[in-house]
CSV table of C-alpha atoms in Angstrom, one decimal:
chain,number,residue,atom,x,y,z
Q,518,MET,CA,136.8,162.8,190.4
Q,519,ASP,CA,134.2,161.7,192.9
Q,520,GLU,CA,131.7,162.0,190.2
Q,521,ILE,CA,133.7,159.4,188.2
Q,522,PHE,CA,134.0,156.9,191.0
Q,523,ASP,CA,130.3,157.3,191.5
Q,524,ILE,CA,129.7,156.6,187.9
Q,525,VAL,CA,131.9,153.6,188.2
Q,526,ASP,CA,130.4,152.3,191.4
Q,527,ASP,CA,126.8,152.6,189.5
Q,528,GLU,CA,128.0,150.7,186.7
Q,529,ILE,CA,129.6,147.8,189.0
Q,530,LEU,CA,126.1,147.9,191.0
Q,531,SER,CA,124.3,147.5,187.7
Q,532,LEU,CA,126.6,144.6,186.6
Q,533,ASP,CA,126.2,143.0,190.1
Q,534,GLU,CA,122.4,143.2,189.6
Q,535,ASP,CA,122.4,141.6,186.4
Q,536,GLU,CA,124.6,138.8,187.6
Q,537,ILE,CA,122.4,138.4,190.5
Q,538,LYS,CA,119.3,138.2,188.2
Q,539,LYS,CA,121.2,135.5,186.0
Q,540,GLU,CA,122.1,133.5,189.0
Q,541,ASN,CA,118.4,133.8,190.3
Q,542,ASN,CA,117.2,132.5,186.8
Q,543,ASN,CA,119.8,129.6,187.0
Q,544,VAL,CA,118.6,128.7,190.4
Q,545,SER,CA,114.9,128.8,189.2
Q,546,LYS,CA,115.8,126.6,186.4
Q,547,LYS,CA,117.6,124.0,188.6
Q,548,MET,CA,114.5,124.1,190.9
Q,549,SER,CA,112.4,122.7,188.1
Q,550,VAL,CA,111.5,119.0,189.5
Q,551,LEU,CA,109.4,118.6,186.3
Q,552,GLU,CA,112.4,119.5,183.9
Q,553,ASN,CA,114.9,117.7,185.9
Q,554,TYR,CA,113.1,114.5,187.1
Q,555,GLY,CA,110.2,114.3,184.8
Q,556,GLU,CA,109.7,112.6,181.4
Q,557,ASN,CA,107.4,114.5,179.1
Q,558,LEU,CA,105.3,111.8,177.5
Q,559,SER,CA,103.5,114.3,175.2
Q,560,LYS,CA,106.9,115.2,173.6
Q,561,LYS,CA,108.1,111.6,173.2
Q,562,THR,CA,108.3,110.3,169.6
Q,563,TYR,CA,105.7,107.7,169.0
Q,564,ILE,CA,106.3,105.6,165.8
Q,565,THR,CA,103.0,103.6,166.3
Q,566,ASN,CA,100.0,104.1,168.5
Q,567,PRO,CA,101.3,102.7,171.9
Q,568,ALA,CA,97.8,101.9,173.1
Q,569,ILE,CA,96.1,99.7,170.5
Q,570,ALA,CA,92.7,98.4,171.3
Q,571,ARG,CA,92.6,100.5,174.5
Q,572,ASP,CA,90.0,103.0,173.6
Q,573,ASN,CA,87.6,102.4,176.3
Q,574,GLU,CA,90.3,102.7,179.0
Q,575,ILE,CA,91.6,105.8,177.5
Q,576,GLU,CA,87.9,107.4,177.3
Q,577,LYS,CA,87.3,106.3,181.0
Q,578,THR,CA,90.7,107.9,182.1
Q,579,ILE,CA,90.2,111.4,180.0
Q,580,LEU,CA,86.7,111.7,181.3
Q,581,THR,CA,88.0,111.3,184.9
Q,582,ILE,CA,90.8,114.0,184.3
Q,583,LEU,CA,88.0,116.4,183.1
Q,584,THR,CA,85.9,115.9,186.4
Q,585,PRO,CA,86.4,118.6,188.9
Q,586,ASP,CA,88.4,117.4,191.9
Q,587,LYS,CA,89.1,113.8,190.5
Q,588,SER,CA,92.3,112.2,189.4
Q,589,ALA,CA,92.7,108.6,187.7
Q,590,ILE,CA,94.1,105.4,189.0
Q,591,LEU,CA,94.7,102.6,186.6
Q,592,VAL,CA,94.6,99.1,188.3
Q,593,GLY,CA,95.5,95.8,186.6
Q,594,LYS,CA,98.0,93.0,186.7
Q,595,ALA,CA,101.5,93.6,185.7
Q,596,GLY,CA,102.6,93.5,182.1
Q,597,ILE,CA,99.2,94.4,180.7
Q,598,GLY,CA,100.0,97.8,179.4
Q,599,LYS,CA,99.0,100.3,181.9
Q,600,THR,CA,101.8,102.6,181.0
Q,601,ALA,CA,100.9,102.0,177.2
Q,602,ILE,CA,97.3,103.7,178.0
Q,603,VAL,CA,98.7,106.9,179.5
Q,604,GLU,CA,101.2,106.9,176.4
Q,605,GLY,CA,98.1,106.4,174.3
Q,606,ILE,CA,96.7,109.7,175.9
Q,607,ALA,CA,99.9,111.5,175.1
Q,608,TYR,CA,99.8,110.1,171.5
Q,609,LYS,CA,96.2,111.6,171.3
Q,610,ILE,CA,97.5,115.0,172.7
Q,611,GLN,CA,100.0,115.0,169.9
Q,612,ASN,CA,97.5,114.4,167.3
Q,613,GLY,CA,95.0,116.8,168.5
Q,614,ASP,CA,92.6,113.8,169.2
Q,615,VAL,CA,91.4,115.0,172.6
Q,616,PRO,CA,88.8,117.4,174.1
Q,617,ASN,CA,89.7,121.0,173.8
Q,618,ALA,CA,90.2,121.2,177.6
Q,619,ILE,CA,93.3,119.0,177.5
Q,620,LYS,CA,94.6,120.0,174.0
Q,621,ASN,CA,98.3,121.2,174.4
Q,622,TYR,CA,98.6,119.4,177.8
Q,623,ASP,CA,101.8,117.9,178.9
Q,624,ILE,CA,101.6,114.4,180.6
Q,625,ILE,CA,104.8,114.3,182.8
Q,626,LYS,CA,106.0,111.0,184.2
Q,627,VAL,CA,107.7,111.2,187.5
Q,628,ASN,CA,109.0,108.4,189.8
Q,629,THR,CA,108.5,108.6,193.6
Q,630,SER,CA,112.2,107.9,194.2
Q,631,SER,CA,113.0,111.2,192.3
Q,632,LEU,CA,110.8,113.1,194.7
Q,633,LEU,CA,113.1,112.3,197.9
Q,634,GLY,CA,115.1,114.9,199.2
Q,635,THR,CA,115.2,118.7,199.4
Q,636,TYR,CA,116.0,121.7,197.2
Q,637,ILE,CA,117.5,124.9,198.5
Q,638,ASN,CA,115.4,127.4,196.8
Q,639,GLU,CA,116.5,131.0,195.4
Q,640,GLN,CA,115.9,132.5,199.2
Q,641,GLY,CA,118.2,130.0,200.6
Q,642,ILE,CA,115.5,128.1,202.4
Q,643,GLU,CA,115.5,124.3,202.1
Q,644,GLU,CA,112.2,122.9,200.6
Q,645,LEU,CA,111.0,119.4,200.2
Q,646,ARG,CA,111.2,118.4,196.6
Q,647,ILE,CA,107.6,117.1,196.5
Q,648,ASN,CA,106.3,120.5,197.4
Q,649,VAL,CA,108.3,122.2,194.8
Q,650,LEU,CA,106.7,119.7,192.2
Q,651,LEU,CA,103.2,120.5,193.3
Q,652,LYS,CA,103.7,124.3,193.2
Q,653,GLU,CA,105.2,123.7,189.6
Q,654,VAL,CA,102.1,121.9,188.6
Q,655,GLU,CA,99.7,124.1,190.0
Q,656,ASN,CA,101.3,127.2,188.4
Q,657,SER,CA,101.5,125.5,185.1
Q,658,SER,CA,97.8,124.7,184.8
Q,659,ASN,CA,98.4,122.4,181.6
Q,660,VAL,CA,100.2,119.5,183.3
Q,661,ILE,CA,99.0,116.2,184.2
Q,662,LEU,CA,101.3,114.1,186.3
Q,663,PHE,CA,101.8,110.3,185.8
Q,664,ILE,CA,103.0,108.3,188.7
Q,665,ASP,CA,103.6,104.6,188.0
Q,666,GLU,CA,103.5,102.4,191.0
Q,667,ILE,CA,101.6,104.9,192.7
Q,668,HIS,CA,101.3,102.7,195.9
Q,669,THR,CA,105.1,103.6,196.4
Q,670,LEU,CA,103.9,106.9,197.6
Q,671,VAL,CA,102.8,105.0,200.7
Q,672,ILE,CA,106.1,102.9,201.1
Q,673,GLU,CA,108.2,105.9,200.5
Q,674,SER,CA,106.4,107.9,203.2
Q,675,ARG,CA,107.2,105.2,205.9
Q,676,ASN,CA,110.6,104.8,204.7
Q,677,SER,CA,111.8,108.5,204.1
Q,678,GLY,CA,109.7,110.1,206.7
Q,679,ILE,CA,108.3,112.6,203.9
Q,680,ASP,CA,104.6,112.1,203.9
Q,681,PHE,CA,104.0,112.2,200.2
Q,682,VAL,CA,100.3,111.2,200.6
Q,683,ASN,CA,99.2,114.0,202.8
Q,684,ALA,CA,101.5,116.5,200.8
Q,685,MET,CA,99.2,115.8,197.8
Q,686,LYS,CA,95.8,115.7,199.4
Q,687,PRO,CA,95.1,119.4,199.4
Q,688,ALA,CA,96.0,120.0,195.8
Q,689,LEU,CA,94.1,116.9,194.7
Q,690,SER,CA,91.1,117.8,196.5
Q,691,ARG,CA,91.1,121.3,195.0
Q,692,GLY,CA,91.8,119.9,191.6
Q,693,ASP,CA,94.7,122.1,191.2
Q,694,VAL,CA,96.8,119.0,190.4
Q,695,LYS,CA,95.7,116.2,188.2
Q,696,VAL,CA,97.3,112.9,188.5
Q,697,ILE,CA,97.2,109.5,186.6
Q,698,GLY,CA,98.3,106.8,188.9
Q,699,ALA,CA,99.0,103.1,188.2
Q,700,THR,CA,99.3,100.2,190.3
Q,701,THR,CA,98.4,96.4,190.5
Q,702,LEU,CA,95.2,95.2,192.3
Q,703,ASP,CA,97.2,93.4,195.1
Q,704,GLU,CA,99.3,96.5,195.7
Q,705,TYR,CA,96.2,98.8,195.5
Q,706,ASN,CA,94.3,96.5,198.2
Q,707,GLN,CA,97.6,96.3,200.4
Q,708,TYR,CA,98.6,100.0,200.5
Q,709,LEU,CA,96.2,102.4,199.0
Q,710,ILE,CA,92.8,101.2,200.1
Q,711,ARG,CA,93.5,101.7,203.7
Q,712,ASP,CA,93.8,105.5,203.0
Q,713,LYS,CA,90.2,106.4,202.3
Q,714,ALA,CA,90.9,110.3,202.2
Q,715,PHE,CA,93.5,109.8,199.6
Q,716,LEU,CA,91.6,107.4,197.4
Q,717,ARG,CA,88.4,109.9,197.6
Q,718,ARG,CA,90.4,112.1,195.1
Q,719,PHE,CA,90.8,109.1,192.6
Q,720,GLU,CA,88.6,107.4,190.2
Q,721,LYS,CA,89.5,103.6,190.0
Q,722,ILE,CA,89.7,102.4,186.3
Q,723,ASP,CA,90.1,98.7,186.1
Q,724,VAL,CA,92.5,97.4,183.2
Q,725,SER,CA,92.0,93.9,182.2
Q,726,GLU,CA,94.4,91.6,180.3
Q,727,PRO,CA,93.6,91.7,176.6
Q,728,ASP,CA,92.5,88.5,175.0
Q,729,ALA,CA,94.6,86.7,172.5
Q,730,GLU,CA,92.8,88.3,169.4
Q,731,THR,CA,93.4,91.8,170.8
Q,732,THR,CA,96.8,91.0,171.6
Q,733,VAL,CA,97.5,89.6,167.9
Q,734,LYS,CA,96.4,93.2,166.9
Q,735,ILE,CA,98.8,94.7,169.5
Q,736,LEU,CA,101.7,92.9,167.9
Q,737,MET,CA,100.7,93.9,164.3
Q,738,GLY,CA,100.4,97.3,165.2
Q,739,SER,CA,103.8,97.2,167.4
Q,740,TYR,CA,106.4,95.4,165.2
Q,741,PRO,CA,106.9,98.6,163.0
Q,742,LYS,CA,108.1,100.2,166.4
Q,743,ILE,CA,110.6,97.3,166.9
Q,744,GLU,CA,111.8,97.5,163.4
Q,745,LYS,CA,112.5,101.2,163.8
Q,746,GLN,CA,114.4,100.6,166.9
Q,747,THR,CA,116.4,97.8,165.8
Q,748,GLY,CA,117.0,98.7,162.1
Q,749,VAL,CA,115.9,95.2,161.1
Q,750,LYS,CA,112.6,94.3,159.1
Q,751,LEU,CA,110.3,91.6,159.4
Q,752,ALA,CA,110.2,91.2,155.5
Q,753,TYR,CA,107.1,88.9,154.9
Q,754,SER,CA,103.6,89.6,153.8
Q,755,SER,CA,101.0,90.8,156.2
Q,756,PHE,CA,99.2,87.4,156.0
Q,757,VAL,CA,102.4,85.7,157.1
Q,758,ILE,CA,103.2,88.2,159.8
Q,759,GLU,CA,99.9,87.8,161.2
Q,760,ASN,CA,100.3,84.0,161.5
Q,761,ILE,CA,103.6,84.4,163.2
Q,762,MET,CA,101.9,86.7,165.7
Q,763,LYS,CA,99.1,84.2,166.3
Q,764,PHE,CA,101.7,81.6,166.9
Q,765,ILE,CA,103.6,83.8,169.4
Q,766,VAL,CA,100.3,84.6,171.1
Q,767,ASN,CA,99.2,81.0,171.5
Q,768,MET,CA,102.7,80.0,172.7
Q,769,THR,CA,102.6,82.6,175.4
Q,770,SER,CA,98.8,82.0,176.6
Q,771,GLU,CA,97.9,81.7,180.2
Q,772,TYR,CA,98.1,78.1,181.2
Q,773,LYS,CA,101.7,77.9,179.4
Q,774,ARG,CA,103.3,80.6,181.4
Q,775,VAL,CA,105.7,79.9,184.2
Q,776,TYR,CA,103.6,80.6,187.4
Q,777,GLU,CA,104.1,84.1,188.6
Q,778,LEU,CA,107.2,84.4,186.5
Q,779,GLY,CA,105.9,84.8,182.9
Q,780,SER,CA,104.1,88.3,182.5
Q,781,ARG,CA,100.9,88.7,180.9
Q,782,TYR,CA,99.6,89.8,177.4
Q,783,PRO,CA,100.7,91.8,175.8
Q,784,ASP,CA,104.3,92.1,177.6
Q,785,ASN,CA,105.1,88.5,177.2
Q,786,ALA,CA,104.3,88.1,173.7
Q,787,LEU,CA,106.0,91.5,172.8
Q,788,ALA,CA,109.1,90.1,174.5
Q,789,LEU,CA,109.2,87.0,172.5
Q,790,LEU,CA,108.8,88.9,169.4
Q,791,SER,CA,111.6,91.5,170.3
Q,792,LYS,CA,113.9,88.6,171.0
Q,793,ALA,CA,113.6,87.3,167.4
Q,794,PHE,CA,114.7,91.0,166.2
Q,795,SER,CA,117.7,90.6,168.6
Q,796,TYR,CA,118.8,87.4,167.2
Q,797,ALA,CA,118.6,88.7,163.6
Q,798,LYS,CA,120.6,92.0,164.7
Q,799,PHE,CA,123.2,89.4,166.5
Q,800,ASP,CA,123.7,87.8,163.1
Q,801,ASN,CA,124.1,91.0,161.3
Q,802,SER,CA,121.0,90.3,159.4
Q,803,GLU,CA,118.8,93.0,157.8
Q,804,PHE,CA,115.9,90.9,158.2
Q,805,VAL,CA,114.1,88.5,160.8
Q,806,THR,CA,114.0,85.2,159.3
Q,807,PHE,CA,112.1,82.1,160.5
Q,808,LYS,CA,115.6,80.9,162.0
Q,809,HIS,CA,115.5,83.7,164.4
Q,810,ILE,CA,111.9,83.5,165.4
Q,811,TYR,CA,112.7,79.8,166.1
Q,812,LYS,CA,115.7,80.6,168.1
Q,813,ALA,CA,113.5,83.1,170.2
Q,814,ILE,CA,111.1,80.3,170.8
Q,815,MET,CA,113.7,77.9,171.9
Q,816,ASN,CA,115.1,80.4,174.4
Q,817,CYS,CA,111.8,81.8,175.7
Q,818,GLN,CA,111.9,81.9,179.5
Q,819,SER,CA,108.3,83.0,180.4
Q,820,VAL,CA,106.8,79.2,179.4
Q,821,TYR,CA,107.4,75.9,180.6
Q,822,SER,CA,110.1,73.9,179.0
Q,823,ASP,CA,107.6,71.2,178.0
Q,824,VAL,CA,105.7,73.7,176.1
Q,825,ILE,CA,108.6,74.9,174.3
Q,826,LYS,CA,109.4,71.4,172.9
Q,827,LYS,CA,105.8,71.0,171.9
Q,828,GLU,CA,105.5,74.4,170.2
Q,829,ALA,CA,108.8,73.8,168.5
Q,830,VAL,CA,107.3,70.7,166.9
Q,831,THR,CA,104.2,72.8,165.8
Q,832,PHE,CA,106.4,75.7,164.7
Q,833,LYS,CA,108.2,73.3,162.2
Q,834,GLU,CA,104.9,72.0,160.9
Q,835,THR,CA,103.1,75.4,160.6
Q,836,PHE,CA,105.9,76.8,158.8
Q,837,LYS,CA,107.3,74.0,156.8
Q,838,ASP,CA,107.1,75.4,153.4
Q,839,PHE,CA,108.9,78.7,154.4
Q,840,LEU,CA,111.7,76.8,156.3
Q,841,GLU,CA,112.4,74.8,153.2
Q,842,LYS,CA,112.3,77.8,151.2
Q,843,GLU,CA,114.8,79.5,153.2
Q,844,ASN,CA,116.9,76.3,153.5
Q,845,VAL,CA,116.9,76.5,157.3
Q,846,ASP,CA,117.8,73.2,159.2
Q,847,LEU,CA,116.5,73.9,162.6
Q,848,ASN,CA,118.2,70.7,164.0
Q,849,ASP,CA,121.2,72.9,164.2
Q,850,TYR,CA,119.4,75.1,167.0
């Protein structure tokens, strides 16, 4: 009888051990900051190239990542496509169009706010989330972190009492963690430039606002993505579409923008184009027409009101034949 109880006890113990292993595995999964709080840009579905005409910045960023003990920081005005450059690298990784050293890499976007707080690890010990993240990246050996608005590391260090900057310095200096950061020039000068030790780990890559011609190319390459997202088509010839894009880009040029309100190329032009698709969708239309483009123009908030009045007249003159063909009376809008 004792032997029977011993067998039963052994089986129960074995079951308990199996349950403990499962529970530990579950805890380990919960401990993954990368999985729980990160967005894998390398696994994202890209309908078109997200970084049109940014080959120079992409090359500089990749070269920096390949440099031992160096990470990259993209610095430029808001709305000019810094995040798109990082997505462009992820897009190239997907297509195998990168050096062998970073093929099959994952670019994980993390927000500073998601790194606040602590975890209770499998040993029941409280651990800072930022430290868990750094350990994961070091152990993975094929992860590049993307931290948008990287200056918030300094801000959150002050507000939360968690020193993100100093926590990252050792891993950055060893090259065990590779980071692509992004920030504006003002925020770079205000928050980051004071910490020379932190910036020594980074190569500064200046990102300039694209010119009008380049922005037209970006819009031409981006509208298929908006079509896919909205289910609405811009059903004109390539020649006509290009003229529409030129009009939008000209309307949102620098000196027509509301000061410090209107964003820069290409964001402001893309926002206006997207609004036209929204009007088409609101009308339950399968196609964007000149009526919808005109509505978007008349309700554009990133340029001055007197600009809108002048551009409305130019729009009617430029696309007069199409408006007549579509039997659109713009006086109704």
